[in-house]
Coordinates of C-alpha atoms in Angstrom, one line a residue:
Chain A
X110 CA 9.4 20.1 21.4
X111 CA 9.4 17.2 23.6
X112 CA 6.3 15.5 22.0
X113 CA 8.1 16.3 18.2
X114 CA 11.0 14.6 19.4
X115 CA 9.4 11.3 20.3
X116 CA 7.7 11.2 17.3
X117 CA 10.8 11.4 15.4
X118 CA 12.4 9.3 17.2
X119 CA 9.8 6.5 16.9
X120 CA 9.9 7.3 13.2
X121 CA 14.1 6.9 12.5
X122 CA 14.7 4.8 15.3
X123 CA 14.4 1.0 13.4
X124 CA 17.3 2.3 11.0
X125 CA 19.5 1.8 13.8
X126 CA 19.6 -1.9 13.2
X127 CA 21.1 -1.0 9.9
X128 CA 24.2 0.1 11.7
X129 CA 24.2 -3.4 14.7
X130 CA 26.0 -6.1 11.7
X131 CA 28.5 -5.4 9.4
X132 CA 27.1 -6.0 5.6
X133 CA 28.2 -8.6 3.3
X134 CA 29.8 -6.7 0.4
X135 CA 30.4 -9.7 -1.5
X136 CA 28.1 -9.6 -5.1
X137 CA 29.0 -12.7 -6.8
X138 CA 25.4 -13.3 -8.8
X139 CA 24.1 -9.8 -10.5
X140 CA 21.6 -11.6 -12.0
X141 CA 18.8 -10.4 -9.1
X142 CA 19.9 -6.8 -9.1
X143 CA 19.4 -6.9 -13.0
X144 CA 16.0 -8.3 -12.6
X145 CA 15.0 -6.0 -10.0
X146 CA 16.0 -3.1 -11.7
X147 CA 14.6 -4.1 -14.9
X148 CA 11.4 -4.9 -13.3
X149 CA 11.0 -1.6 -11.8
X150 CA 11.7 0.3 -14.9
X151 CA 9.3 -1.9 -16.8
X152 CA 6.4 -1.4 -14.1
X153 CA 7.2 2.2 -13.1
X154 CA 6.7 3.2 -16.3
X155 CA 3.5 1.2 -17.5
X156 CA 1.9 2.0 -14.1
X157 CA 2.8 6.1 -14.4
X158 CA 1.7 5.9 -18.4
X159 CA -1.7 3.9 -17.2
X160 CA -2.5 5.7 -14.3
X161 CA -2.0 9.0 -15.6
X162 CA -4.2 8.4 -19.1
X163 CA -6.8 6.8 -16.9
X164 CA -6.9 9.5 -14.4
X165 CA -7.3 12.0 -17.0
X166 CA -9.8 10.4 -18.9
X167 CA -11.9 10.1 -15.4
X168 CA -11.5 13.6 -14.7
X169 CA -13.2 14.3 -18.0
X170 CA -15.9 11.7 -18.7
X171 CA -19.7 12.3 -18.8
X172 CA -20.1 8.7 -19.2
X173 CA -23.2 7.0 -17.2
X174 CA -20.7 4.0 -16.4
X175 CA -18.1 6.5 -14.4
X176 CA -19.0 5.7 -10.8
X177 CA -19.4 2.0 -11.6
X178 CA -16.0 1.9 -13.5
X179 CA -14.7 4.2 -10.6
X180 CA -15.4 1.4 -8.1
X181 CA -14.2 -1.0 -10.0
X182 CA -10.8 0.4 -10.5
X183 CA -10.4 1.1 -6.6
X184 CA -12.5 -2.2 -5.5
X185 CA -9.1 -4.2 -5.9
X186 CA -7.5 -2.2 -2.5
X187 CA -9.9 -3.8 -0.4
X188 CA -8.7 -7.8 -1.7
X189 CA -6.4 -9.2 0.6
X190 CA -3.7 -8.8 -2.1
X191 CA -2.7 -12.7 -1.3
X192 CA -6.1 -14.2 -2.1
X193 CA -5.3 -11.8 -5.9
X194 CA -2.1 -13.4 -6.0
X195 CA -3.9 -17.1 -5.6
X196 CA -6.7 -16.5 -8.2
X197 CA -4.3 -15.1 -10.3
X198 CA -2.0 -18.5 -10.2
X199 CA -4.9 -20.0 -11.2
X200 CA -5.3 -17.6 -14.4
X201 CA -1.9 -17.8 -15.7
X202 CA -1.2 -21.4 -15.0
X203 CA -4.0 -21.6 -17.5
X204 CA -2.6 -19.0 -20.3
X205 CA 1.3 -20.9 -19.4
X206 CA 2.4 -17.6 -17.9
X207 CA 3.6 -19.3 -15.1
X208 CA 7.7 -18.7 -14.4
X209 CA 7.4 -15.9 -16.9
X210 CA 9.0 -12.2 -17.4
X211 CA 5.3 -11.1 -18.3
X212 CA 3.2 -13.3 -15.9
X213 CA 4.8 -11.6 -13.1
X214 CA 4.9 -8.0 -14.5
X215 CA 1.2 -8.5 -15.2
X216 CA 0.8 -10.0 -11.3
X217 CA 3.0 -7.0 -9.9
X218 CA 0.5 -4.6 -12.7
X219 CA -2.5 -5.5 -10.9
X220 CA -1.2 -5.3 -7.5
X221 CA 0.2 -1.8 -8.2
X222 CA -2.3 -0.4 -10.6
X223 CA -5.2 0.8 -8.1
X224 CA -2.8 2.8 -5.6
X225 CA -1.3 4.7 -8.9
X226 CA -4.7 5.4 -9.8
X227 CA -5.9 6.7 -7.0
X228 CA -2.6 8.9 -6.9
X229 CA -3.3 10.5 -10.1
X230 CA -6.5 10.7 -9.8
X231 CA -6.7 13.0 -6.4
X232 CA -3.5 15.3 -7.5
X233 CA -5.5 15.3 -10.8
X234 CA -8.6 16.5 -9.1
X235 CA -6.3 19.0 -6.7
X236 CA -5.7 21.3 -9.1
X237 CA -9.7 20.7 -10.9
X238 CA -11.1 20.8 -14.3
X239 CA -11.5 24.3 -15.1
X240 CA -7.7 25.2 -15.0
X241 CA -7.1 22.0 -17.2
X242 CA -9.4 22.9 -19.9
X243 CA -7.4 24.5 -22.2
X244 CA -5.0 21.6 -22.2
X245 CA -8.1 19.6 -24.1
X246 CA -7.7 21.5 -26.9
X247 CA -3.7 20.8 -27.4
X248 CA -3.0 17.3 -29.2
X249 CA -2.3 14.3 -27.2
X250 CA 1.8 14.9 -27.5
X251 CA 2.1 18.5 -27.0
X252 CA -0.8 17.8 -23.9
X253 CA 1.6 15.4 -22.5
X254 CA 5.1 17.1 -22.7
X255 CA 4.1 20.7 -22.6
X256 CA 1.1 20.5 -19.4
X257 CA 0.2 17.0 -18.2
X258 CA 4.3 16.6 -17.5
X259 CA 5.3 19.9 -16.2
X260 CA 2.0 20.0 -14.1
X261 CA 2.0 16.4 -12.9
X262 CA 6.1 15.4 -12.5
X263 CA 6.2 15.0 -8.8
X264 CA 3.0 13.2 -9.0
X265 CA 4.5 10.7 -11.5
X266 CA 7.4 10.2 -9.5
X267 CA 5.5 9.1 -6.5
X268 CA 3.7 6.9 -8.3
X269 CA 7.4 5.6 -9.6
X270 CA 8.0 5.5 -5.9
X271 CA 5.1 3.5 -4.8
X272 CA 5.1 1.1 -7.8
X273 CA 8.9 0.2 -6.8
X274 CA 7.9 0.1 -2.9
X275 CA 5.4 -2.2 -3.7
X276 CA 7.5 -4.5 -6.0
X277 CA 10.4 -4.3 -3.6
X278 CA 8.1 -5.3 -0.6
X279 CA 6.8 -8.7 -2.7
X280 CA 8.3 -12.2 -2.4
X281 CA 5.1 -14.2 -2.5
X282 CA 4.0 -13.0 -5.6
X283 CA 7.3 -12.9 -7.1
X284 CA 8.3 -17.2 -6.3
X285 CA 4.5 -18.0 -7.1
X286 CA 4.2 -16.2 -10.1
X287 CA 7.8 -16.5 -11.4
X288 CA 8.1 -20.0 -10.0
X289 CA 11.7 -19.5 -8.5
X290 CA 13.1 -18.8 -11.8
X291 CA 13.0 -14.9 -11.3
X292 CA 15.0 -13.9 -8.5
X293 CA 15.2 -10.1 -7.2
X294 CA 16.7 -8.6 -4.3
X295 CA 13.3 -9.4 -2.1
X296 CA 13.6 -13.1 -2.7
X297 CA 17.3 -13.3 -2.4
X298 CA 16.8 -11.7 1.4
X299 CA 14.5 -13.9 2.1
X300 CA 16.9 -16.9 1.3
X301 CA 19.6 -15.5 2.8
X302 CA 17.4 -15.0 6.0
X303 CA 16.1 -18.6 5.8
X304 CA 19.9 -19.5 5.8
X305 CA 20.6 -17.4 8.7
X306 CA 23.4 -15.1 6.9
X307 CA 22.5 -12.3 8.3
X308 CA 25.4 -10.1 6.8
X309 CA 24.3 -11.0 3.4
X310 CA 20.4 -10.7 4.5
X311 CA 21.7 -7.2 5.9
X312 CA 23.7 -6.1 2.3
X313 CA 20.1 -7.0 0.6
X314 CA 17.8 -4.9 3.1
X315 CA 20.2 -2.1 2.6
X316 CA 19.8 -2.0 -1.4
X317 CA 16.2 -2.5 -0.9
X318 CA 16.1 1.1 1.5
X319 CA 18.6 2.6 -1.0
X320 CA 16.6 1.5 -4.2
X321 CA 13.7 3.9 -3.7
X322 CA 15.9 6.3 -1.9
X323 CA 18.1 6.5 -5.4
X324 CA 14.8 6.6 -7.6
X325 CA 13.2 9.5 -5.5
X326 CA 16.6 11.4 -6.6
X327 CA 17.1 10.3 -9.9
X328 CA 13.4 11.2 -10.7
X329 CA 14.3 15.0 -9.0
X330 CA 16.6 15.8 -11.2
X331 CA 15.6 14.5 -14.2
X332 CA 12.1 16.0 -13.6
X333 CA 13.6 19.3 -12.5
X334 CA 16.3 19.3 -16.0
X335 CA 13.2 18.5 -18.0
X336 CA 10.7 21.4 -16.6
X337 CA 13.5 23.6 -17.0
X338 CA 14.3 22.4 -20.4
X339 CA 10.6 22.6 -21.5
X340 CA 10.7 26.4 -19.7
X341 CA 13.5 26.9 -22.8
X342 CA 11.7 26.0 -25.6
X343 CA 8.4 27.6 -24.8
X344 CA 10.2 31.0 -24.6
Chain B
X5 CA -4.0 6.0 -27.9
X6 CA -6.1 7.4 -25.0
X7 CA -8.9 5.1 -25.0
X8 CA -6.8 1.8 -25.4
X9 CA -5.0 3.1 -22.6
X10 CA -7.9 3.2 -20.9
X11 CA -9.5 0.2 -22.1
X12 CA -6.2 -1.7 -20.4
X13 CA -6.6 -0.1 -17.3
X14 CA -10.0 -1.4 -16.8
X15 CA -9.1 -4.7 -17.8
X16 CA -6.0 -4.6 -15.6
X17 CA -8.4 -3.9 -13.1
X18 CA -10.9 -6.4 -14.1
X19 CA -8.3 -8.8 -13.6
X20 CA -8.8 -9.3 -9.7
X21 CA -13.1 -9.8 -9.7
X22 CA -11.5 -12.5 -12.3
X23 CA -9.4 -14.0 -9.5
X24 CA -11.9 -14.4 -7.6
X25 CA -13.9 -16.0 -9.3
X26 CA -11.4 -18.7 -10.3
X27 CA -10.7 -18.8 -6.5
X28 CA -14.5 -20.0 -6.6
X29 CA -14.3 -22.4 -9.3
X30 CA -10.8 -24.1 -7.1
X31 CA -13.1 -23.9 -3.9
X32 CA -15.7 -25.9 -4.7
X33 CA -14.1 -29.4 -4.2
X34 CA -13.3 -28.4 -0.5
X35 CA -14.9 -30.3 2.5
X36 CA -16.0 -26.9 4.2
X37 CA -17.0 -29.3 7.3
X38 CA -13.0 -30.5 7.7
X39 CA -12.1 -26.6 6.8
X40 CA -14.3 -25.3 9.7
X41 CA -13.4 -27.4 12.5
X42 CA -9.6 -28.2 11.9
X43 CA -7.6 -26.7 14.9
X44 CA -4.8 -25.0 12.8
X45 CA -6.8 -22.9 10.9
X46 CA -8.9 -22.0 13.5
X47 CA -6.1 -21.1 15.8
X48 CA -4.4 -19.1 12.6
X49 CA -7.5 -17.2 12.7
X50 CA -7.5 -15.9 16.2
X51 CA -4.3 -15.2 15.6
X52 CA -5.0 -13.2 12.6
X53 CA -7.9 -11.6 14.0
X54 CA -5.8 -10.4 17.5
X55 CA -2.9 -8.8 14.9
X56 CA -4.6 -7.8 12.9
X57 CA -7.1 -5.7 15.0
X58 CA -4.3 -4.5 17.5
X59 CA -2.4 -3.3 14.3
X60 CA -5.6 -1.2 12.7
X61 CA -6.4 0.3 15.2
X62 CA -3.1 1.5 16.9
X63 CA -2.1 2.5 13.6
X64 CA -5.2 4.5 12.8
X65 CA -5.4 6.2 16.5
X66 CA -1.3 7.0 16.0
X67 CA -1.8 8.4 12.3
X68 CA -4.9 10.3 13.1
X69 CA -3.2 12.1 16.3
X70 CA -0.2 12.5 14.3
X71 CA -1.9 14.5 11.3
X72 CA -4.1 16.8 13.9
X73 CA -0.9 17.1 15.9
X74 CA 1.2 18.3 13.2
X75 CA -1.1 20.1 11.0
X76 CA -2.1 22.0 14.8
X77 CA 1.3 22.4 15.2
X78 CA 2.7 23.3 11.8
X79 CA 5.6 21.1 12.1
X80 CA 6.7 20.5 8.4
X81 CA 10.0 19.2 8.9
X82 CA 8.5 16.5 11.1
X83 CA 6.0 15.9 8.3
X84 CA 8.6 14.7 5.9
X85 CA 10.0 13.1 8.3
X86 CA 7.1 10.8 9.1
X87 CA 6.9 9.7 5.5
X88 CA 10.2 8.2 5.5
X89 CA 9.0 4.8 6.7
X90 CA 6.1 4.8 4.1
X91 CA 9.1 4.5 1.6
X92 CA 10.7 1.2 3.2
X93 CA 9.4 -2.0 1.4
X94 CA 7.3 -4.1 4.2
X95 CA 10.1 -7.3 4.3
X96 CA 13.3 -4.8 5.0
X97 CA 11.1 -3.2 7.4
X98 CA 10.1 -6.5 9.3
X99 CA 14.4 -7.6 9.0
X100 CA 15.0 -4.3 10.5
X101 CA 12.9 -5.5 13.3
X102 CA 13.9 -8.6 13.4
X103 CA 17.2 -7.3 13.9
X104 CA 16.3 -5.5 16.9
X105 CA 14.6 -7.6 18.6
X106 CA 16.8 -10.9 17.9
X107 CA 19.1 -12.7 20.2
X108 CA 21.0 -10.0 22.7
X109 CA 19.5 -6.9 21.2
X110 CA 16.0 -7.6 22.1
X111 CA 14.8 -5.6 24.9
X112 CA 12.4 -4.6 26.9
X113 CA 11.1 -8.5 27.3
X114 CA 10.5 -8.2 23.5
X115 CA 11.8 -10.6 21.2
X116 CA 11.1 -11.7 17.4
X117 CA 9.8 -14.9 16.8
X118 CA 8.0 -15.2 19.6
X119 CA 4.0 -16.0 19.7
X120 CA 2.6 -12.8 20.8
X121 CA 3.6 -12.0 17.3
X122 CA 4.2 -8.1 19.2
X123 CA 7.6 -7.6 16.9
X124 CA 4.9 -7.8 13.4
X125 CA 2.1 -5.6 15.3
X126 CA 5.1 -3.2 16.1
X127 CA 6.5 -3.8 12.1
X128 CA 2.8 -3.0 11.3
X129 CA 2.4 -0.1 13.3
X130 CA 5.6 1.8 12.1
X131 CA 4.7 1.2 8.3
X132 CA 0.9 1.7 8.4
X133 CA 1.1 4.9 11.0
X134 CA 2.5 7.2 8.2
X135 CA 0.3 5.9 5.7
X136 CA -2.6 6.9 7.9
X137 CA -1.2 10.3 8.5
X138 CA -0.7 10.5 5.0
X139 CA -4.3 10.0 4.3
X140 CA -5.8 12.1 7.6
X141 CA -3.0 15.0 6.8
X142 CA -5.3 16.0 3.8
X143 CA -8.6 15.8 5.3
X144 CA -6.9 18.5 8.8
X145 CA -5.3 20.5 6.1
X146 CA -8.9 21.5 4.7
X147 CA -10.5 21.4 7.7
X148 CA -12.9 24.2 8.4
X149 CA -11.6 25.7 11.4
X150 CA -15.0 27.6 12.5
X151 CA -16.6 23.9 13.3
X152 CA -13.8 23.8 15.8
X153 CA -14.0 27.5 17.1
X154 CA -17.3 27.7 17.4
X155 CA -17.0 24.0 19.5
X156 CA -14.1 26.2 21.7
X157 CA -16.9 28.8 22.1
X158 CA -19.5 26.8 23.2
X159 CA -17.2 25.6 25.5
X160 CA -17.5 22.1 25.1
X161 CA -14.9 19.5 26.3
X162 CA -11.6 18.2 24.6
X163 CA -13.1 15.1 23.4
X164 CA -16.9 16.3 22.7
X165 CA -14.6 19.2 20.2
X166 CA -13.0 16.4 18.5
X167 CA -16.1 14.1 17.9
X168 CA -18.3 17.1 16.9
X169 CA -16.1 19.3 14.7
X170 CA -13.7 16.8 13.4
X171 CA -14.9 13.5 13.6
X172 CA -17.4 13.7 10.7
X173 CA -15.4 14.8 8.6
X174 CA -12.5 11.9 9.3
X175 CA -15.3 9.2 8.3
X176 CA -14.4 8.7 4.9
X177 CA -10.5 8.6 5.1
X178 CA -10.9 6.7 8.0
X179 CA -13.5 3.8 6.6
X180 CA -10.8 4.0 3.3
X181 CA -7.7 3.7 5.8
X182 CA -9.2 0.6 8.0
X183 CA -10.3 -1.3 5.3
X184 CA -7.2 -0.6 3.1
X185 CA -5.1 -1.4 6.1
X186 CA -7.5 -4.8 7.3
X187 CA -7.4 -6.1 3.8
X188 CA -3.2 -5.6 3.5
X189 CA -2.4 -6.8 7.0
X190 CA -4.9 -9.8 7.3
X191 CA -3.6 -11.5 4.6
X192 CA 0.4 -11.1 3.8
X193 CA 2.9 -13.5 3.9
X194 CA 6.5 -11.0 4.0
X195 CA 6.1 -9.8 7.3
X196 CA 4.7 -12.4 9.5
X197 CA 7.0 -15.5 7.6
X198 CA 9.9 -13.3 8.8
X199 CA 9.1 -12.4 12.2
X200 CA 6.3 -14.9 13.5
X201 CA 6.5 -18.4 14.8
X202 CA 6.0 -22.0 13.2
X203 CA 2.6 -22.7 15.4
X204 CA 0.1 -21.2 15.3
X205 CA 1.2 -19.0 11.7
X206 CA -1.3 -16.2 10.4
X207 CA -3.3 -17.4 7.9
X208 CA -1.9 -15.7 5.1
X209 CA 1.3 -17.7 5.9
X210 CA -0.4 -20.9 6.7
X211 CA -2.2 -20.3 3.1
X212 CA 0.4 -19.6 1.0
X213 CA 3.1 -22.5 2.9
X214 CA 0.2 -25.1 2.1
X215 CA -0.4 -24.1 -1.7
X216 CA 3.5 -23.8 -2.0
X217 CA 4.6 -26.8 -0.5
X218 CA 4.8 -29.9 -2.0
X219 CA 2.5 -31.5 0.3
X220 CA -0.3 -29.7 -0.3
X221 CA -0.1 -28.8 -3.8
X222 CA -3.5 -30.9 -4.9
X223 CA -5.1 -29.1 -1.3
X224 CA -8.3 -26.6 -1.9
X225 CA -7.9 -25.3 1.5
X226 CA -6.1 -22.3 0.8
X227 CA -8.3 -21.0 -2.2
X228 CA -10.9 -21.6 0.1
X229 CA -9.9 -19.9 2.8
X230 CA -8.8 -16.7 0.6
X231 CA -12.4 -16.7 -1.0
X232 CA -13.8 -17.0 2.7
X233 CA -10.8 -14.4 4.0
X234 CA -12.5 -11.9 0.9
X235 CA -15.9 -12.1 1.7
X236 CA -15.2 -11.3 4.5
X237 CA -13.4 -8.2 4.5
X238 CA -15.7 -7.5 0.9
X239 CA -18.7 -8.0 3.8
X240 CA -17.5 -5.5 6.2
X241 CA -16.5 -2.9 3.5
X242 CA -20.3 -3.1 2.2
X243 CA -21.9 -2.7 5.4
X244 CA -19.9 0.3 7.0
X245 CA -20.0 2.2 3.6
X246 CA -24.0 2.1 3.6
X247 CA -24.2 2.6 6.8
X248 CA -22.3 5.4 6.5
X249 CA -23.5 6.3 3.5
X250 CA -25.9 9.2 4.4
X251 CA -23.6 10.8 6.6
X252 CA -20.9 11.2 4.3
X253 CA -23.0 12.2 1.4
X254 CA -24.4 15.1 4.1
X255 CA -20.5 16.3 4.8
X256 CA -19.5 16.2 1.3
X257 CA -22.7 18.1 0.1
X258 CA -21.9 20.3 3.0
X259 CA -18.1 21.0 2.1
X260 CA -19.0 21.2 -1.4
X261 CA -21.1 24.4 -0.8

């Protein structure tokens, strides 16, 4: 009891800080909470569409190329994500995707990509080959809707909630790629930090907890009306 | 539909050997002499290496006692629980702390900013701990409990239990874990420009200030030392997965079966 207390302690303990400043609840500029939000969307659902296809088609593949495609899909983990983020520069200062929407959804893409592969693929692999093998013979949309969502909804909304962790935890990427001209609630606490506001620093750390904490229960519920709709139909 | 999905996953994931190889290509006008035996960078590397191990390996030792603890235990309320700060992005997390620790709040002798950098290790810690439990939690659920009976049995002690009947089969979640964890803390900027001090910075910091700056901007340095930082880390990945190669191949055959 003792010993489960501690550990929960340890665990809940830094939100207290939350609590020692009052938070700025002045919002003059939406313009970052629009980008972060759209940015989330965006990348949620490419990295949930991607991972999931790719995870599948892994499961399933007798191709000779499998382990060496395997290890190249999961090789990026072990890159310091910051020497990525520098060769990548490089890459889309040469294509003029510097300062762009797309050069930093593509930068944010291959930062997030591995972990949602890896997701998929081990819940994909939890629950094995022979039990999906009927679902081969169903066309790609009715796979999709009618098994690959039902099955696989709480697995696509972790990936949702890693993508959007990971996005929400970047500012170096974010003012390299972007060149200062896409701001998000990340970059905004950051200036606010380096301006030593620290009401205003708090009000953005506060959306950045609540962000995935609203996406987790957003995804819930719509996951849950969906099953249950789907439930409907098939009966 | 499938196989262009495909296709753009592998090229999505092409994209960071790419990188690297443009990292190369920026590298190759650097004096490597000047690199090697200027004092910032060399201090930013102890520095580094001292966070950087004291975070690894506290986190993995925490995250590795937590999962056996509460799998042992069956304490599912604390396992949710202990996901909670997976799900806090790294720069709230290090504001949080910096928050605690700052002016009249610190405690303890602790403060933020300070060049012990012990306010990132502890930032570290408290976001890599449940990822580590969240990779070992798997591994203890599907643990064969006979290895460990029969180890009871036999009557061996605490320790010669644990490296016996569970050990082995923590290699491979382990070796992902360290090297996952070595390769995200060694070389970030969020957490250690918000909570560490002006001199000496980690090198992730130092890297990223000197290709962002003005100053610098025509400076090779930090693609240099990112390509060095990655060989590295790519270095000690190699060797610990072949040496460990035979063993694991042994435990998976053996669980398999």
């Amino acid at each position: 009891m003792i010993r489960q207390g501690f550990i929960l302690l340890i665990a809940l303990f830094p939100f207290v800080s939350l609590f020692l400043v009052a938070p700025s609840m002045e919002i003059g500029n939406v313009e970052y909470i629009v980008h972060t939000v759209g940015l989330t969307i965006i990348l949620s659902g490419i990295n949930v569409w991607l991972a999931t296809t790719f995870a599948w088609w892994l499961l399933w593949t007798e191709s000779r190329w499998k382990s060496v495609i395997e290890w190249l899909v999961f090789l990026p983990l072990f890159i310091p994500m910051l020497a990525t983020l520098f060769g990548l520069y490089l890459i889309l200062a040469e294509v003029g995707l510097i300062g762009t929407y797309i050069g930093v959804i593509l930068a944010l893409l291959v930062v997030t990509i591995p972990y949602s592969i890896r997701l998929a693929y081990n819940g994909m692999a939890v629950i094995g080959r022979p039990l999906l093998e009927q679902a081969r013979l169903l066309p790609m949309s009715r796979r999709v809707v009618y098994v690959l969502y039902p099955l696989f909804s709480r697995m696509m909304r972790t990936i949702a909630l890693f993508t959007t962790v990971i996005l929400l935890s970047q500012f170096a990427l974010i003012q390299l790629i972007g060149a200062g001209l896409i701001p998000t609630v990340t970059t905004e606490l950051y200036q606010s930090y380096a301006g030593n506001n620290r009401s205003l620093a708090l009000s953005n750390t506060w959306m950045l907890i609540l962000f995935p904490v609203v996406i987790y229960f957003l995804l819930s519920g719509w996951n849950r009306w969906m099953v249950r709709m789907l439930k409907g139909r098939l009966q | 539909m499938l196989r262009s999905s495909v296709a753009l996953s592998i090229l999505v994931s092409f994209l960071p050997l790419a990188a690297l190889f443009f990292l190369g290509m920026e590298a190759l006008g650097t004096d490597w002499g000047a690199l090697l035996t200027d004092e910032t960078w060399r201090d930013s590397l102890f520095t580094t290496l001292y966070v950087v191990s004291v975070s690894t390996i506290v986190s993995l030792v925490l995250g590795t006692w937590v999962a056996r603890t509460v799998v042992n235990q069956r304490w599912r309320f604390t396992s949710t629980i202990l996901k909670i700060p997976m799900f806090v992005p790294h720069i709230a997390a290090a504001y949080l702390f910096w928050l605690l620790f700052s002016g009249s709040n610190g405690f303890w002798g602790i403060e933020s900013n300070e060049r012990d950098y012990v306010t990132v290790i502890l930032t570290y810690i408290w976001k890599e701990t449940p990822f580590v439990f969240l990779m070992m939690i798997g591994t203890y659920e599907q643990l064969n409990r006979g290895y460990v009976e029969t180890a009871k049995t036999l009557q061996l002690s605490p320790y010669a239990q644990f490296k016996h009947a569970e050990f082995p089969f923590l290699i491979k979640p382990l070796l992902d874990s360290t090297w996952i964890l070595i390769a995200f803390i060694s070389f970030a900027y969020e957490v250690p420009a918000l909570l560490g001090v002006t001199y000496p910075k980690l090198i992730g910091v130092l890297a990223y200030e000197r290709l962002s700056t003005g100053l610098y901007l025509e400076a090779t340095e930090p693609y240099a030392v990112a390509l060095i930082w990655t060989c590295f880390v790519g270095f000690g990945v190699f060797v610990s997965y072949v040496m460990t190669a035979s063993v694991r191949r042994r435990i998976e055959r053996g669980v398999r079966r």
